[in-house]
PDB file of C-alpha atoms and ligand atoms in Angstrom:
ATOM      1  CA  MET A   1      19.613  18.132 -24.541  1.00  0.00           C
ATOM      2  CA  THR A   2      18.015  19.568 -20.943  1.00  0.00           C
ATOM      3  CA  ALA A   3      15.010  17.405 -19.866  1.00  0.00           C
ATOM      4  CA  ASP A   4      11.067  17.993 -19.520  1.00  0.00           C
ATOM      5  CA  PRO A   5      10.022  20.184 -16.925  1.00  0.00           C
ATOM      6  CA  VAL A   6       8.238  18.631 -14.759  1.00  0.00           C
ATOM      7  CA  LYS A   7       4.854  20.309 -14.695  1.00  0.00           C
ATOM      8  CA  LYS A   8       4.023  20.762 -10.414  1.00  0.00           C
ATOM      9  CA  THR A   9       0.272  19.866 -11.230  1.00  0.00           C
ATOM     10  CA  ALA A  10       1.843  16.312 -12.879  1.00  0.00           C
ATOM     11  CA  PRO A  11       1.218  12.658 -11.194  1.00  0.00           C
ATOM     12  CA  LEU A  12       1.883  10.270  -8.153  1.00  0.00           C
ATOM     13  CA  LEU A  13       2.956   7.507  -9.663  1.00  0.00           C
ATOM     14  CA  PHE A  14       2.641   4.175  -7.515  1.00  0.00           C
ATOM     15  CA  PHE A  15       4.214   0.855  -7.555  1.00  0.00           C
ATOM     16  CA  ASP A  16       4.763  -2.784  -6.002  1.00  0.00           C
ATOM     17  CA  THR A  17       4.135  -5.814  -7.839  1.00  0.00           C
ATOM     18  CA  GLY A  18       0.391  -6.159  -7.541  1.00  0.00           C
ATOM     19  CA  MET A  19      -2.620  -4.722  -5.356  1.00  0.00           C
ATOM     20  CA  GLY A  20      -0.839  -4.421  -2.217  1.00  0.00           C
ATOM     21  CA  GLY A  21       0.117  -0.222  -2.519  1.00  0.00           C
ATOM     22  CA  LEU A  22      -3.547  -0.382  -2.900  1.00  0.00           C
ATOM     23  CA  SER A  23      -3.025  -0.509   0.533  1.00  0.00           C
ATOM     24  CA  ILE A  24      -0.745   2.169   0.682  1.00  0.00           C
ATOM     25  CA  LEU A  25      -2.714   4.803  -2.248  1.00  0.00           C
ATOM     26  CA  ARG A  26      -6.139   4.158  -0.193  1.00  0.00           C
ATOM     27  CA  GLU A  27      -4.652   6.314   3.027  1.00  0.00           C
ATOM     28  CA  ALA A  28      -2.954   8.987   0.068  1.00  0.00           C
ATOM     29  CA  GLN A  29      -6.346   9.513  -0.923  1.00  0.00           C
ATOM     30  CA  LYS A  30      -7.575  10.062   2.029  1.00  0.00           C
ATOM     31  CA  LEU A  31      -5.254  13.422   2.457  1.00  0.00           C
ATOM     32  CA  LEU A  32      -5.186  14.397  -1.940  1.00  0.00           C
ATOM     33  CA  PRO A  33      -7.914  13.026  -2.902  1.00  0.00           C
ATOM     34  CA  THR A  34      -8.142  15.455  -5.716  1.00  0.00           C
ATOM     35  CA  ALA A  35      -4.432  14.899  -7.254  1.00  0.00           C
ATOM     36  CA  PRO A  36      -3.845  12.807 -10.417  1.00  0.00           C
ATOM     37  CA  PHE A  37      -2.137   9.286  -9.803  1.00  0.00           C
ATOM     38  CA  ILE A  38      -0.551   5.823 -12.160  1.00  0.00           C
ATOM     39  CA  TYR A  39      -0.238   3.546 -10.074  1.00  0.00           C
ATOM     40  CA  ALA A  40       1.814   1.199 -11.350  1.00  0.00           C
ATOM     41  CA  ALA A  41       2.209  -3.326 -11.064  1.00  0.00           C
ATOM     42  CA  ASP A  42       4.863  -5.015 -11.879  1.00  0.00           C
ATOM     43  CA  TYR A  43       2.865  -8.847 -12.011  1.00  0.00           C
ATOM     44  CA  ALA A  44       4.927 -10.021 -14.961  1.00  0.00           C
ATOM     45  CA  GLY A  45       7.755 -10.205 -11.717  1.00  0.00           C
ATOM     46  CA  MET A  46       5.596 -10.990  -8.902  1.00  0.00           C
ATOM     47  CA  PRO A  47       6.622 -12.263  -6.302  1.00  0.00           C
ATOM     48  CA  TYR A  48       9.132  -9.773  -5.103  1.00  0.00           C
ATOM     49  CA  GLY A  49       9.546 -11.825  -2.142  1.00  0.00           C
ATOM     50  CA  MET A  50      11.373 -14.882  -3.493  1.00  0.00           C
ATOM     51  CA  LYS A  51      13.592 -13.624  -5.752  1.00  0.00           C
ATOM     52  CA  ALA A  52      17.353 -12.750  -5.516  1.00  0.00           C
ATOM     53  CA  GLU A  53      18.581  -8.890  -4.685  1.00  0.00           C
ATOM     54  CA  GLU A  54      20.138  -8.841  -7.401  1.00  0.00           C
ATOM     55  CA  GLU A  55      17.475  -9.270 -10.409  1.00  0.00           C
ATOM     56  CA  LEU A  56      15.746  -7.459  -7.926  1.00  0.00           C
ATOM     57  CA  SER A  57      18.001  -4.196  -8.073  1.00  0.00           C
ATOM     58  CA  THR A  58      17.981  -3.705 -11.754  1.00  0.00           C
ATOM     59  CA  ARG A  59      14.825  -5.009 -11.984  1.00  0.00           C
ATOM     60  CA  ILE A  60      13.027  -2.224 -10.026  1.00  0.00           C
ATOM     61  CA  PRO A  61      15.243   0.818 -11.169  1.00  0.00           C
ATOM     62  CA  LEU A  62      14.470  -0.154 -14.733  1.00  0.00           C
ATOM     63  CA  LEU A  63      11.104  -0.008 -14.479  1.00  0.00           C
ATOM     64  CA  LEU A  64      10.319   2.802 -12.732  1.00  0.00           C
ATOM     65  CA  GLY A  65      12.396   4.977 -14.970  1.00  0.00           C
ATOM     66  CA  ARG A  66      10.317   3.716 -17.694  1.00  0.00           C
ATOM     67  CA  LEU A  67       7.474   3.951 -16.176  1.00  0.00           C
ATOM     68  CA  VAL A  68       8.890   8.008 -15.688  1.00  0.00           C
ATOM     69  CA  GLU A  69       9.415   8.561 -18.652  1.00  0.00           C
ATOM     70  CA  ARG A  70       5.274   7.305 -19.577  1.00  0.00           C
ATOM     71  CA  TYR A  71       3.660   9.498 -17.864  1.00  0.00           C
ATOM     72  CA  LYS A  72       6.517  11.926 -16.177  1.00  0.00           C
ATOM     73  CA  PRO A  73       5.056  12.253 -12.391  1.00  0.00           C
ATOM     74  CA  GLN A  74       6.290  14.268  -9.694  1.00  0.00           C
ATOM     75  CA  MET A  75       7.442  11.687  -8.284  1.00  0.00           C
ATOM     76  CA  VAL A  76       7.737   8.343  -7.238  1.00  0.00           C
ATOM     77  CA  ILE A  77       6.031   5.792  -4.283  1.00  0.00           C
ATOM     78  CA  ILE A  78       7.618   2.874  -4.079  1.00  0.00           C
ATOM     79  CA  ALA A  79       4.358   1.011  -2.304  1.00  0.00           C
ATOM     80  CA  CYS A  80       6.172  -2.396  -1.780  1.00  0.00           C
ATOM     81  CA  ASN A  81       8.649  -3.001   1.591  1.00  0.00           C
ATOM     82  CA  THR A  82      10.582  -5.705  -0.878  1.00  0.00           C
ATOM     83  CA  ALA A  83      11.715  -3.478  -3.744  1.00  0.00           C
ATOM     84  CA  SER A  84      12.614  -0.231  -1.101  1.00  0.00           C
ATOM     85  CA  THR A  85      14.022  -1.999   0.842  1.00  0.00           C
ATOM     86  CA  ILE A  86      16.649  -2.946  -1.591  1.00  0.00           C
ATOM     87  CA  ALA A  87      16.843  -0.612  -4.391  1.00  0.00           C
ATOM     88  CA  LEU A  88      15.405   2.262  -3.231  1.00  0.00           C
ATOM     89  CA  ASP A  89      18.594   4.135  -3.228  1.00  0.00           C
ATOM     90  CA  VAL A  90      19.590   2.438  -6.320  1.00  0.00           C
ATOM     91  CA  VAL A  91      16.469   4.116  -8.104  1.00  0.00           C
ATOM     92  CA  ARG A  92      16.937   6.994  -6.416  1.00  0.00           C
ATOM     93  CA  SER A  93      20.822   7.906  -7.601  1.00  0.00           C
ATOM     94  CA  VAL A  94      18.740   7.141 -11.111  1.00  0.00           C
ATOM     95  CA  LEU A  95      15.820   9.327 -11.486  1.00  0.00           C
ATOM     96  CA  ASP A  96      15.777  13.011 -10.697  1.00  0.00           C
ATOM     97  CA  ILE A  97      12.398  13.363  -8.923  1.00  0.00           C
ATOM     98  CA  PRO A  98      11.116  12.315  -5.242  1.00  0.00           C
ATOM     99  CA  VAL A  99      10.756   9.062  -4.070  1.00  0.00           C
ATOM    100  CA  VAL A 100       9.231   7.926  -1.627  1.00  0.00           C
ATOM    101  CA  GLY A 101      10.081   4.453   0.041  1.00  0.00           C
ATOM    102  CA  THR A 102       8.366   1.645   2.325  1.00  0.00           C
ATOM    103  CA  VAL A 103       9.852   0.379   4.942  1.00  0.00           C
ATOM    104  CA  PRO A 104       9.388  -1.741   8.135  1.00  0.00           C
ATOM    105  CA  ALA A 105       7.181   0.441  10.516  1.00  0.00           C
ATOM    106  CA  VAL A 106       9.705  -0.390  13.213  1.00  0.00           C
ATOM    107  CA  LYS A 107       9.857   3.096  15.582  1.00  0.00           C
ATOM    108  CA  PRO A 108       6.529   3.635  15.979  1.00  0.00           C
ATOM    109  CA  ALA A 109       6.161  -0.712  16.853  1.00  0.00           C
ATOM    110  CA  SER A 110       8.316  -0.096  19.379  1.00  0.00           C
ATOM    111  CA  GLN A 111       6.983   2.602  20.917  1.00  0.00           C
ATOM    112  CA  MET A 112       3.750   1.467  21.322  1.00  0.00           C
ATOM    113  CA  THR A 113       4.875  -2.234  22.417  1.00  0.00           C
ATOM    114  CA  LYS A 114       3.707  -3.069  26.244  1.00  0.00           C
ATOM    115  CA  THR A 115       5.013  -6.436  26.492  1.00  0.00           C
ATOM    116  CA  GLY A 116       8.154  -5.346  24.485  1.00  0.00           C
ATOM    117  CA  VAL A 117       7.647  -7.993  22.045  1.00  0.00           C
ATOM    118  CA  ILE A 118       7.064  -7.154  18.505  1.00  0.00           C
ATOM    119  CA  GLY A 119       6.601  -9.476  15.703  1.00  0.00           C
ATOM    120  CA  LEU A 120       7.774  -7.998  11.761  1.00  0.00           C
ATOM    121  CA  LEU A 121       5.144  -9.786   9.208  1.00  0.00           C
ATOM    122  CA  GLY A 122       7.528  -9.615   5.563  1.00  0.00           C
ATOM    123  CA  THR A 123       7.746 -11.381   2.222  1.00  0.00           C
ATOM    124  CA  GLN A 124      11.855 -13.881   3.007  1.00  0.00           C
ATOM    125  CA  ALA A 125      13.595 -11.013   1.053  1.00  0.00           C
ATOM    126  CA  THR A 126      12.463  -7.981   3.091  1.00  0.00           C
ATOM    127  CA  ILE A 127      13.478  -9.757   6.650  1.00  0.00           C
ATOM    128  CA  ARG A 128      16.630 -10.888   5.530  1.00  0.00           C
ATOM    129  CA  GLN A 129      17.956  -7.185   4.962  1.00  0.00           C
ATOM    130  CA  PRO A 130      20.798  -5.691   6.743  1.00  0.00           C
ATOM    131  CA  TYR A 131      18.368  -2.429   6.118  1.00  0.00           C
ATOM    132  CA  VAL A 132      15.636  -4.321   8.848  1.00  0.00           C
ATOM    133  CA  ASP A 133      18.784  -5.493  11.274  1.00  0.00           C
ATOM    134  CA  ARG A 134      19.409  -1.870  10.836  1.00  0.00           C
ATOM    135  CA  LEU A 135      15.842  -0.280  11.876  1.00  0.00           C
ATOM    136  CA  ALA A 136      15.612  -2.799  14.899  1.00  0.00           C
ATOM    137  CA  ALA A 137      19.122  -1.893  16.191  1.00  0.00           C
ATOM    138  CA  GLU A 138      18.664   1.676  15.648  1.00  0.00           C
ATOM    139  CA  PHE A 139      14.889   1.202  17.445  1.00  0.00           C
ATOM    140  CA  ALA A 140      13.617  -1.990  19.127  1.00  0.00           C
ATOM    141  CA  ALA A 141      17.396  -3.075  19.935  1.00  0.00           C
ATOM    142  CA  ASP A 142      15.712  -2.616  23.821  1.00  0.00           C
ATOM    143  CA  LYS A 143      12.832  -5.240  22.394  1.00  0.00           C
ATOM    144  CA  LYS A 144      12.643  -8.010  20.631  1.00  0.00           C
ATOM    145  CA  LEU A 145      11.817  -8.520  17.662  1.00  0.00           C
ATOM    146  CA  LEU A 146      10.223 -11.890  15.905  1.00  0.00           C
ATOM    147  CA  ARG A 147      10.680 -11.968  12.135  1.00  0.00           C
ATOM    148  CA  PHE A 148       8.473 -14.065   9.677  1.00  0.00           C
ATOM    149  CA  GLY A 149       8.671 -14.005   6.342  1.00  0.00           C
ATOM    150  CA  ALA A 150       4.936 -15.301   4.939  1.00  0.00           C
ATOM    151  CA  PRO A 151       4.652 -15.233   0.873  1.00  0.00           C
ATOM    152  CA  GLU A 152       1.808 -16.858   1.442  1.00  0.00           C
ATOM    153  CA  LEU A 153      -0.331 -13.514   2.414  1.00  0.00           C
ATOM    154  CA  VAL A 154       0.227 -11.859  -0.905  1.00  0.00           C
ATOM    155  CA  ASP A 155      -1.887 -14.419  -2.319  1.00  0.00           C
ATOM    156  CA  ALA A 156      -3.600 -14.139   0.041  1.00  0.00           C
ATOM    157  CA  ALA A 157      -3.988 -10.618  -0.125  1.00  0.00           C
ATOM    158  CA  GLU A 158      -4.619 -11.088  -4.480  1.00  0.00           C
ATOM    159  CA  THR A 159      -7.406 -13.489  -3.849  1.00  0.00           C
ATOM    160  CA  LYS A 160      -9.986 -11.144  -1.401  1.00  0.00           C
ATOM    161  CA  LEU A 161      -9.389  -8.299  -4.417  1.00  0.00           C
ATOM    162  CA  ARG A 162     -10.913 -10.566  -6.418  1.00  0.00           C
ATOM    163  CA  GLY A 163     -13.524 -10.451  -4.520  1.00  0.00           C
ATOM    164  CA  GLU A 164     -12.650 -14.672  -3.195  1.00  0.00           C
ATOM    165  CA  ILE A 165     -12.219 -15.672   0.299  1.00  0.00           C
ATOM    166  CA  PRO A 166      -8.955 -16.384   1.256  1.00  0.00           C
ATOM    167  CA  ASP A 167      -7.303 -19.226   2.474  1.00  0.00           C
ATOM    168  CA  LEU A 168      -7.635 -18.869   5.796  1.00  0.00           C
ATOM    169  CA  LYS A 169      -5.280 -22.163   6.221  1.00  0.00           C
ATOM    170  CA  THR A 170      -2.252 -19.812   4.636  1.00  0.00           C
ATOM    171  CA  ILE A 171      -3.548 -17.035   7.392  1.00  0.00           C
ATOM    172  CA  ASP A 172      -2.782 -19.467  10.554  1.00  0.00           C
ATOM    173  CA  THR A 173       0.193 -20.442   9.089  1.00  0.00           C
ATOM    174  CA  ALA A 174       2.554 -16.898   9.111  1.00  0.00           C
ATOM    175  CA  VAL A 175       0.080 -16.147  12.263  1.00  0.00           C
ATOM    176  CA  ALA A 176       1.741 -19.656  13.645  1.00  0.00           C
ATOM    177  CA  GLY A 177       5.332 -18.703  12.225  1.00  0.00           C
ATOM    178  CA  LEU A 178       5.565 -16.036  15.112  1.00  0.00           C
ATOM    179  CA  THR A 179       3.290 -16.581  17.762  1.00  0.00           C
ATOM    180  CA  ALA A 180       5.638 -20.313  17.589  1.00  0.00           C
ATOM    181  CA  GLN A 181       9.403 -18.972  17.691  1.00  0.00           C
ATOM    182  CA  GLU A 182      10.430 -18.421  22.050  1.00  0.00           C
ATOM    183  CA  HIS A 183       8.532 -14.748  23.750  1.00  0.00           C
ATOM    184  CA  GLY A 184       5.546 -15.803  20.468  1.00  0.00           C
ATOM    185  CA  ASP A 185       3.241 -15.825  22.702  1.00  0.00           C
ATOM    186  CA  GLU A 186       3.911 -12.310  24.249  1.00  0.00           C
ATOM    187  CA  ILE A 187       3.742 -10.578  21.488  1.00  0.00           C
ATOM    188  CA  ASP A 188       1.013  -7.379  21.574  1.00  0.00           C
ATOM    189  CA  THR A 189       2.497  -5.728  18.326  1.00  0.00           C
ATOM    190  CA  VAL A 190       2.683  -7.016  14.212  1.00  0.00           C
ATOM    191  CA  ILE A 191       4.539  -4.259  12.040  1.00  0.00           C
ATOM    192  CA  LEU A 192       2.638  -4.965   8.984  1.00  0.00           C
ATOM    193  CA  ALA A 193       5.803  -4.959   6.748  1.00  0.00           C
ATOM    194  CA  CYS A 194       4.620  -5.867   3.022  1.00  0.00           C
ATOM    195  CA  THR A 195       2.086  -3.913   1.412  1.00  0.00           C
ATOM    196  CA  HIS A 196       0.076  -6.822   0.535  1.00  0.00           C
ATOM    197  CA  PHE A 197      -0.702  -7.693   4.114  1.00  0.00           C
ATOM    198  CA  PRO A 198      -2.871  -5.044   4.944  1.00  0.00           C
ATOM    199  CA  LEU A 199      -5.485  -6.092   3.356  1.00  0.00           C
ATOM    200  CA  VAL A 200      -5.803  -8.480   5.174  1.00  0.00           C
ATOM    201  CA  GLN A 201      -5.386  -7.562   8.844  1.00  0.00           C
ATOM    202  CA  GLU A 202      -8.964  -9.060   9.934  1.00  0.00           C
ATOM    203  CA  GLU A 203      -8.308 -12.069   8.974  1.00  0.00           C
ATOM    204  CA  LEU A 204      -4.643 -12.381  10.249  1.00  0.00           C
ATOM    205  CA  GLN A 205      -6.660  -9.814  13.550  1.00  0.00           C
ATOM    206  CA  LYS A 206      -8.884 -13.500  13.993  1.00  0.00           C
ATOM    207  CA  SER A 207      -6.135 -15.644  13.805  1.00  0.00           C
ATOM    208  CA  PHE A 208      -4.218 -14.371  17.052  1.00  0.00           C
ATOM    209  CA  VAL A 209      -6.076 -15.229  19.312  1.00  0.00           C
ATOM    210  CA  ARG A 210      -5.579 -12.195  21.636  1.00  0.00           C
ATOM    211  CA  ASP A 211      -6.110  -8.663  19.987  1.00  0.00           C
ATOM    212  CA  ILE A 212      -3.096  -7.142  18.751  1.00  0.00           C
ATOM    213  CA  GLN A 213      -1.999  -3.732  17.674  1.00  0.00           C
ATOM    214  CA  PHE A 214      -1.357  -3.918  14.027  1.00  0.00           C
ATOM    215  CA  ILE A 215       0.879  -1.441  12.258  1.00  0.00           C
ATOM    216  CA  ASP A 216       1.886  -0.322   8.856  1.00  0.00           C
ATOM    217  CA  GLY A 217       3.723   2.613   6.731  1.00  0.00           C
ATOM    218  CA  SER A 218       0.664   3.278   4.868  1.00  0.00           C
ATOM    219  CA  GLN A 219      -0.258   6.749   7.354  1.00  0.00           C
ATOM    220  CA  GLY A 220       3.383   8.012   7.333  1.00  0.00           C
ATOM    221  CA  ILE A 221       3.528   7.818   4.002  1.00  0.00           C
ATOM    222  CA  ALA A 222       0.933   9.348   3.286  1.00  0.00           C
ATOM    223  CA  ARG A 223       1.939  12.665   5.274  1.00  0.00           C
ATOM    224  CA  ARG A 224       4.898  12.741   3.989  1.00  0.00           C
ATOM    225  CA  ILE A 225       3.778  12.956   0.250  1.00  0.00           C
ATOM    226  CA  ALA A 226       1.322  15.597   1.341  1.00  0.00           C
ATOM    227  CA  TYR A 227       4.458  17.260   2.508  1.00  0.00           C
ATOM    228  CA  LEU A 228       6.583  16.839   0.012  1.00  0.00           C
ATOM    229  CA  THR A 229       4.079  18.727  -1.683  1.00  0.00           C
ATOM    230  CA  SER A 230       2.869  20.936   0.786  1.00  0.00           C
ATOM    231  CA  ASN A 231       3.085  23.194  -2.264  1.00  0.00           C
ATOM    232  CA  VAL A 232       1.734  22.324  -4.916  1.00  0.00           C
ATOM    233  CA  MET A 233      -2.573  22.816  -6.438  1.00  0.00           C
ATOM    234  CA  TRP A 234      -4.541  19.923  -6.563  1.00  0.00           C
ATOM    235  CA  PRO A 235      -7.386  20.418  -9.584  1.00  0.00           C
ATOM    236  CA  LYS A 236     -10.090  21.375  -8.281  1.00  0.00           C
ATOM    237  CA  PHE A 237     -11.945  17.541  -8.490  1.00  0.00           C
ATOM    238  CA  PRO A 238     -10.347  14.130  -9.066  1.00  0.00           C
ATOM    239  CA  LYS A 239     -10.067  12.437 -12.510  1.00  0.00           C
ATOM    240  CA  ASN A 240      -9.760   8.755 -12.525  1.00  0.00           C
ATOM    241  CA  GLY A 241      -6.515   7.362 -12.115  1.00  0.00           C
ATOM    242  CA  VAL A 242      -4.575   5.362 -14.211  1.00  0.00           C
ATOM    243  CA  PHE A 243      -3.689   1.238 -13.401  1.00  0.00           C
ATOM    244  CA  VAL A 244      -0.858   0.190 -15.728  1.00  0.00           C
ATOM    245  CA  THR A 245       0.974  -3.020 -15.690  1.00  0.00           C
ATOM    246  CA  THR A 246       3.774  -5.259 -16.497  1.00  0.00           C
ATOM    247  CA  GLY A 247       1.043  -8.594 -17.071  1.00  0.00           C
ATOM    248  CA  THR A 248      -1.262  -8.990 -19.804  1.00  0.00           C
ATOM    249  CA  LEU A 249      -5.312  -6.737 -18.582  1.00  0.00           C
ATOM    250  CA  ASP A 250      -6.956  -9.524 -18.749  1.00  0.00           C
ATOM    251  CA  GLN A 251      -5.592 -10.173 -16.265  1.00  0.00           C
ATOM    252  CA  LEU A 252      -6.888  -7.406 -14.804  1.00  0.00           C
ATOM    253  CA  PHE A 253     -10.536  -8.942 -15.394  1.00  0.00           C
ATOM    254  CA  PRO A 254     -11.137 -10.391 -11.900  1.00  0.00           C
ATOM    255  CA  TYR A 255      -9.773  -7.001  -9.907  1.00  0.00           C
ATOM    256  CA  ARG A 256     -12.914  -4.521 -11.186  1.00  0.00           C
ATOM    257  CA  ALA A 257     -14.360  -4.137  -8.805  1.00  0.00           C
ATOM    258  CA  THR A 258     -11.166  -3.392  -6.417  1.00  0.00           C
ATOM    259  CA  LEU A 259      -9.922  -0.830  -9.292  1.00  0.00           C
ATOM    260  CA  GLN A 260     -13.644   1.068  -9.368  1.00  0.00           C
ATOM    261  CA  GLU A 261     -12.965   1.664  -5.692  1.00  0.00           C
ATOM    262  CA  PHE A 262      -9.581   3.858  -5.808  1.00  0.00           C
ATOM    263  CA  GLY A 263     -10.520   4.804  -9.010  1.00  0.00           C
ATOM    264  CA  LEU A 264      -8.819   3.941 -11.400  1.00  0.00           C
ATOM    265  CA  THR A 265     -10.074   2.647 -13.986  1.00  0.00           C
ATOM    266  CA  ASN A 266      -7.914   3.394 -17.261  1.00  0.00           C
ATOM    267  CA  LEU A 267      -6.197  -0.010 -17.511  1.00  0.00           C
ATOM    268  CA  GLU A 268      -2.913  -0.267 -19.295  1.00  0.00           C
ATOM    269  CA  ALA A 269      -0.124  -2.304 -19.827  1.00  0.00           C
ATOM    270  CA  LEU A 270       3.061  -1.399 -20.067  1.00  0.00           C
TER     271      LEU A 270
HETATM  272  N1  LIG B 301       3.622  -5.811  -1.260  1.00  0.00           N
HETATM  273  C1  LIG B 301       5.118  -6.484  -1.796  1.00  0.00           C
HETATM  274  C2  LIG B 301       6.245  -5.442  -0.362  1.00  0.00           C
HETATM  275  O1  LIG B 301       5.010  -4.577   0.362  1.00  0.00           O
HETATM  276  C3  LIG B 301       5.743  -7.207  -1.764  1.00  0.00           C
HETATM  277  C4  LIG B 301       4.964  -9.033  -2.886  1.00  0.00           C
HETATM  278  C5  LIG B 301       5.419  -9.838  -3.200  1.00  0.00           C
HETATM  279  O2  LIG B 301       6.598 -10.748  -3.736  1.00  0.00           O
HETATM  280  O3  LIG B 301       5.672  -9.502  -4.880  1.00  0.00           O
HETATM  281  O4  LIG B 301       6.651  -5.703  -0.156  1.00  0.00           O
END
């Protein structure tokens, strides 16, 4: 039996645990405004940042396999640093379409810093990954890279996208987790190594007492998607996208304004 041919105008499938991947989708929509897309959120598995590697490297490929079978996308974008730093290779080995991952922006941060001290905020699972050690050794060996796991920022971003005010104490705790480390007061560049965190960048900047340059992977990923699909004839007009969740549809109700803003009006449960 041969696999179904993948249509060139097939959708792009974005994947995260919750709304974090919207920080990537936002940049992709700027470059490819009429590309059809599916946004998949594993709310039933959230938060990934507090889970063990073994569990995630089984769960993520299984879930993506089901999603690819259902939606037949032409490409999967893992819009989650935790999932990408743990499961990108295994996902690529089981899917036969291109898979773009999201990994901490250590290389650009290393080029941007003037003080040579870079902060990295991610989930606890991300900051302990050998993948991050390799990025640090390859691109920031002559810099200081201070890491801090700030899982509460995931909740802060989700709260904000429900139209509520995030708990600013959790933002201050994340910032203090970096600045209280040795050389922390010299940080001038912060890598947002969780896709949820750019959604609370404004709040993070307010909590730092000085100006910080923030960097995340979203623009680079959007450019990569555009490059990989440069031969695709996208439709003339945009169509609203699908938001599919492993959680319940009721859970999505408080996010309706955000979903509307991204054109995610077709809500489905997996
Ligand atoms: N947005 C995910 C990331 O980039 C993390 C969210 C979670 O912990 O579930 O790592």
